[in-house]
């Protein structure tokens, strides 16, 4: 059974840092592109970042570029999101999602349960 | 960035009704369009990919159509468990943008 389990969320002050993790199981993690998507309370879904199966082809949303860093450890089956210089507007539930990548067509076929990040003083 | 606009933002329908949600892209995205269902407090669930392909395990009352800029998600016979928010998503180009969501309520 495919499972994605996020951790690392919590309350942080503006300007602070957090590192989110997404532990994958039930599939060959090293073969899949992965994404982070966030959802502010009561709002819609916003794509945050993407990383290819081998750790290359990294892309970010403009709103987080230069502050967030996506990475992965295929030996540990884990995806990461390092978040620095956090702002109030980064407050959201952060989801990791697997990209099924069907011949160049991306879709997010499995999602974690999400981890809440709250940026507040 | 490609803007995705869904309509309506919310709707209320009865069990057994046929329901259609539309999604319009600000430029042509071919069939790089996915639909997700999200229930309160839960992660999104993939329903439809590449505009019209039904994800494994999703009931056949869900269907998708469209290409280019205009897309639809149809529920042929609404069930109580279909109460949720529905999002479209384009994966034609980064950033992979989502529609603002359609909140579907069962009367």
GROMACS .gro file of C-alpha atoms in nm:
model
  228
    1UNK     CA    1   0.000   0.000   0.000
    2UNK     CA    2   0.136   0.339  -0.101
    3UNK     CA    3   0.182   0.570   0.196
    4UNK     CA    4   0.314   0.923   0.228
    5UNK     CA    5   0.352   1.057   0.581
    6UNK     CA    6   0.449   1.418   0.640
    7UNK     CA    7   0.604   1.549   0.959
    8UNK     CA    8   0.787   1.853   1.088
    9UNK     CA    9   0.511   2.110   1.093
   10UNK     CA   10   0.440   2.337   1.386
   11UNK     CA   11   0.433   2.691   1.515
   12UNK     CA   12   0.723   2.915   1.413
   13UNK     CA   13   0.785   3.286   1.442
   14UNK     CA   14   0.810   3.508   1.135
   15UNK     CA   15   1.160   3.486   0.994
   16UNK     CA   16   1.210   3.139   1.137
   17UNK     CA   17   1.279   2.805   0.971
   18UNK     CA   18   1.126   2.462   0.955
   19UNK     CA   19   1.212   2.141   0.777
   20UNK     CA   20   0.929   1.922   0.658
   21UNK     CA   21   0.974   1.554   0.584
   22UNK     CA   22   0.764   1.314   0.382
   23UNK     CA   23   0.832   0.946   0.442
   24UNK     CA   24   0.731   0.724   0.153
   25UNK     CA   25   0.653   0.354   0.159
   26UNK     CA   26   0.477   0.092  -0.052
   27UNK     CA   27   0.638   0.191  -0.380
   28UNK     CA   28   0.980   0.245  -0.537
   29UNK     CA   29   1.033   0.602  -0.423
   30UNK     CA   30   1.344   0.654  -0.636
   31UNK     CA   31   1.141   0.618  -0.957
   32UNK     CA   32   0.895   0.900  -0.897
   33UNK     CA   33   0.892   1.276  -0.928
   34UNK     CA   34   0.753   1.434  -0.610
   35UNK     CA   35   0.582   1.761  -0.525
   36UNK     CA   36   0.487   1.981  -0.233
   37UNK     CA   37   0.146   2.148  -0.237
   38UNK     CA   38   0.007   2.378   0.030
   39UNK     CA   39  -0.337   2.491   0.140
   40UNK     CA   40  -0.394   2.792   0.362
   41UNK     CA   41  -0.682   2.754   0.609
   42UNK     CA   42  -1.012   2.764   0.421
   43UNK     CA   43  -0.839   2.831   0.090
   44UNK     CA   44  -0.750   2.644  -0.226
   45UNK     CA   45  -0.454   2.432  -0.330
   46UNK     CA   46  -0.128   2.593  -0.429
   47UNK     CA   47   0.160   2.409  -0.591
   48UNK     CA   48   0.490   2.482  -0.413
   49UNK     CA   49   0.776   2.278  -0.556
   50UNK     CA   50   0.878   1.976  -0.763
   51UNK     CA   51   1.178   1.743  -0.778
   52UNK     CA   52   1.262   1.471  -1.026
   53UNK     CA   53   1.321   1.113  -0.921
   54UNK     CA   54   1.701   1.159  -0.923
   55UNK     CA   55   1.697   1.490  -0.737
   56UNK     CA   56   1.729   1.710  -1.044
   57UNK     CA   57   1.483   1.928  -1.238
   58UNK     CA   58   1.388   2.123  -0.928
   59UNK     CA   59   1.131   2.399  -0.965
   60UNK     CA   60   0.959   2.638  -0.723
   61UNK     CA   61   0.660   2.867  -0.711
   62UNK     CA   62   0.767   3.232  -0.729
   63UNK     CA   63   0.622   3.291  -0.382
   64UNK     CA   64   0.877   3.059  -0.219
   65UNK     CA   65   1.176   3.086  -0.453
   66UNK     CA   66   1.493   3.171  -0.267
   67UNK     CA   67   1.341   3.079   0.069
   68UNK     CA   68   1.239   2.714   0.033
   69UNK     CA   69   1.455   2.420  -0.075
   70UNK     CA   70   1.321   2.084  -0.187
   71UNK     CA   71   1.540   1.776  -0.165
   72UNK     CA   72   1.516   1.402  -0.135
   73UNK     CA   73   1.708   1.107   0.002
   74UNK     CA   74   1.623   0.803  -0.208
   75UNK     CA   75   1.816   0.574   0.027
   76UNK     CA   76   1.583   0.683   0.308
   77UNK     CA   77   1.270   0.707   0.090
   78UNK     CA   78   1.216   1.059   0.216
   79UNK     CA   79   1.127   1.392   0.059
   80UNK     CA   80   1.213   1.720   0.234
   81UNK     CA   81   1.116   2.083   0.225
   82UNK     CA   82   1.349   2.325   0.402
   83UNK     CA   83   1.159   2.646   0.469
   84UNK     CA   84   1.354   2.959   0.569
   85UNK     CA   85   1.254   3.322   0.622
   86UNK     CA   86   0.900   3.215   0.693
   87UNK     CA   87   0.618   3.466   0.661
   88UNK     CA   88   0.264   3.476   0.793
   89UNK     CA   89   0.138   3.401   0.442
   90UNK     CA   90   0.325   3.068   0.448
   91UNK     CA   91   0.077   2.943   0.708
   92UNK     CA   92  -0.086   2.637   0.554
   93UNK     CA   93  -0.122   2.264   0.553
   94UNK     CA   94   0.165   2.126   0.347
   95UNK     CA   95   0.109   1.810   0.147
   96UNK     CA   96   0.360   1.595  -0.032
   97UNK     CA   97   0.228   1.424  -0.343
   98UNK     CA   98   0.355   1.159  -0.581
   99UNK     CA   99   0.361   1.237  -0.952
  100UNK     CA  100   0.245   0.944  -1.162
  101UNK     CA  101   0.407   1.102  -1.472
  102UNK     CA  102   0.233   0.910  -1.748
  103UNK     CA  103   0.452   0.970  -2.050
  104UNK     CA  104   0.499   1.336  -1.966
  105UNK     CA  105   0.151   1.391  -1.827
  106UNK     CA  106   0.173   1.473  -1.459
  107UNK     CA  107  -0.094   1.388  -1.208
  108UNK     CA  108  -0.075   1.362  -0.832
  109UNK     CA  109  -0.203   1.012  -0.765
  110UNK     CA  110  -0.110   0.981  -0.399
  111UNK     CA  111  -0.101   1.247  -0.128
  112UNK     CA  112   0.010   1.252   0.232
  113UNK     CA  113  -0.223   1.354   0.513
  114UNK     CA  114  -0.060   1.694   0.541
  115UNK     CA  115   0.131   1.877   0.812
  116UNK     CA  116   0.025   2.218   0.944
  117UNK     CA  117   0.272   2.504   0.946
  118UNK     CA  118   0.169   2.812   1.142
  119UNK     CA  119   0.381   3.126   1.116
  120UNK     CA  120   0.292   3.366   1.395
  121UNK     CA  121   0.448   3.566   1.672
  122UNK     CA  122   0.130   3.157  -1.515
  123UNK     CA  123  -0.179   2.976  -1.644
  124UNK     CA  124  -0.494   3.078  -1.459
  125UNK     CA  125  -0.760   2.815  -1.395
  126UNK     CA  126  -1.114   2.936  -1.335
  127UNK     CA  127  -1.383   2.703  -1.208
  128UNK     CA  128  -1.757   2.756  -1.210
  129UNK     CA  129  -1.966   2.756  -1.015
  130UNK     CA  130  -1.780   2.825  -0.690
  131UNK     CA  131  -2.051   2.638  -0.506
  132UNK     CA  132  -2.360   2.441  -0.585
  133UNK     CA  133  -2.627   2.242  -0.413
  134UNK     CA  134  -2.789   1.940  -0.572
  135UNK     CA  135  -3.000   1.641  -0.480
  136UNK     CA  136  -2.913   1.275  -0.471
  137UNK     CA  137  -2.955   1.133  -0.820
  138UNK     CA  138  -2.898   1.466  -0.997
  139UNK     CA  139  -2.655   1.508  -1.282
  140UNK     CA  140  -2.394   1.766  -1.185
  141UNK     CA  141  -2.145   1.946  -1.408
  142UNK     CA  142  -1.850   2.158  -1.298
  143UNK     CA  143  -1.654   2.357  -1.550
  144UNK     CA  144  -1.292   2.465  -1.557
  145UNK     CA  145  -1.143   2.716  -1.799
  146UNK     CA  146  -0.773   2.772  -1.861
  147UNK     CA  147  -0.633   3.113  -1.951
  148UNK     CA  148  -0.448   2.954  -2.244
  149UNK     CA  149  -0.459   2.624  -2.425
  150UNK     CA  150  -0.337   2.333  -2.213
  151UNK     CA  151  -0.426   2.050  -2.453
  152UNK     CA  152  -0.546   1.772  -2.221
  153UNK     CA  153  -0.304   1.838  -1.934
  154UNK     CA  154  -0.592   1.865  -1.692
  155UNK     CA  155  -0.666   1.673  -1.373
  156UNK     CA  156  -0.960   1.673  -1.132
  157UNK     CA  157  -0.939   1.615  -0.758
  158UNK     CA  158  -1.195   1.569  -0.483
  159UNK     CA  159  -1.125   1.693  -0.133
  160UNK     CA  160  -1.333   1.629   0.177
  161UNK     CA  161  -1.295   1.840   0.493
  162UNK     CA  162  -0.977   1.765   0.683
  163UNK     CA  163  -0.857   1.521   0.420
  164UNK     CA  164  -0.600   1.523   0.143
  165UNK     CA  165  -0.715   1.566  -0.216
  166UNK     CA  166  -0.795   1.251  -0.411
  167UNK     CA  167  -0.730   1.213  -0.783
  168UNK     CA  168  -1.049   1.149  -0.980
  169UNK     CA  169  -0.970   1.221  -1.345
  170UNK     CA  170  -0.637   1.264  -1.526
  171UNK     CA  171  -0.551   1.382  -1.877
  172UNK     CA  172  -0.896   1.543  -1.890
  173UNK     CA  173  -1.098   1.227  -1.939
  174UNK     CA  174  -0.923   0.922  -1.791
  175UNK     CA  175  -1.084   0.776  -1.481
  176UNK     CA  176  -0.842   0.703  -1.198
  177UNK     CA  177  -0.845   0.344  -1.078
  178UNK     CA  178  -1.101   0.283  -0.805
  179UNK     CA  179  -1.306   0.595  -0.879
  180UNK     CA  180  -1.676   0.527  -0.941
  181UNK     CA  181  -1.784   0.536  -1.304
  182UNK     CA  182  -2.044   0.807  -1.233
  183UNK     CA  183  -1.751   1.050  -1.251
  184UNK     CA  184  -1.638   1.155  -1.596
  185UNK     CA  185  -1.432   1.430  -1.751
  186UNK     CA  186  -1.418   1.591  -2.092
  187UNK     CA  187  -1.264   1.879  -2.279
  188UNK     CA  188  -0.947   1.992  -2.445
  189UNK     CA  189  -0.770   2.318  -2.508
  190UNK     CA  190  -0.915   2.571  -2.265
  191UNK     CA  191  -1.254   2.434  -2.160
  192UNK     CA  192  -1.311   2.129  -1.944
  193UNK     CA  193  -1.594   1.968  -1.751
  194UNK     CA  194  -1.629   1.725  -1.465
  195UNK     CA  195  -1.963   1.544  -1.461
  196UNK     CA  196  -2.119   1.335  -1.190
  197UNK     CA  197  -2.394   1.139  -1.361
  198UNK     CA  198  -2.599   1.047  -1.055
  199UNK     CA  199  -2.504   1.232  -0.740
  200UNK     CA  200  -2.451   1.028  -0.424
  201UNK     CA  201  -2.439   1.150  -0.062
  202UNK     CA  202  -2.067   1.069  -0.039
  203UNK     CA  203  -1.994   1.308  -0.327
  204UNK     CA  204  -2.033   1.606  -0.096
  205UNK     CA  205  -1.688   1.765  -0.123
  206UNK     CA  206  -1.482   2.038  -0.286
  207UNK     CA  207  -1.359   1.971  -0.638
  208UNK     CA  208  -1.045   2.121  -0.790
  209UNK     CA  209  -0.913   2.119  -1.142
  210UNK     CA  210  -0.536   2.138  -1.203
  211UNK     CA  211  -0.330   2.206  -1.512
  212UNK     CA  212   0.002   2.028  -1.554
  213UNK     CA  213   0.085   2.180  -1.893
  214UNK     CA  214   0.346   2.413  -1.748
  215UNK     CA  215   0.508   2.503  -1.419
  216UNK     CA  216   0.367   2.636  -1.190
  217UNK     CA  217   0.102   2.366  -1.187
  218UNK     CA  218  -0.197   2.580  -1.100
  219UNK     CA  219  -0.528   2.474  -0.950
  220UNK     CA  220  -0.874   2.616  -0.991
  221UNK     CA  221  -1.020   2.791  -0.689
  222UNK     CA  222  -1.247   2.497  -0.611
  223UNK     CA  223  -1.616   2.413  -0.636
  224UNK     CA  224  -1.793   2.331  -0.312
  225UNK     CA  225  -2.062   2.070  -0.381
  226UNK     CA  226  -2.336   2.030  -0.122
  227UNK     CA  227  -2.604   1.765  -0.113
  228UNK     CA  228  -2.955   1.899  -0.053
   0.00000   0.00000   0.00000
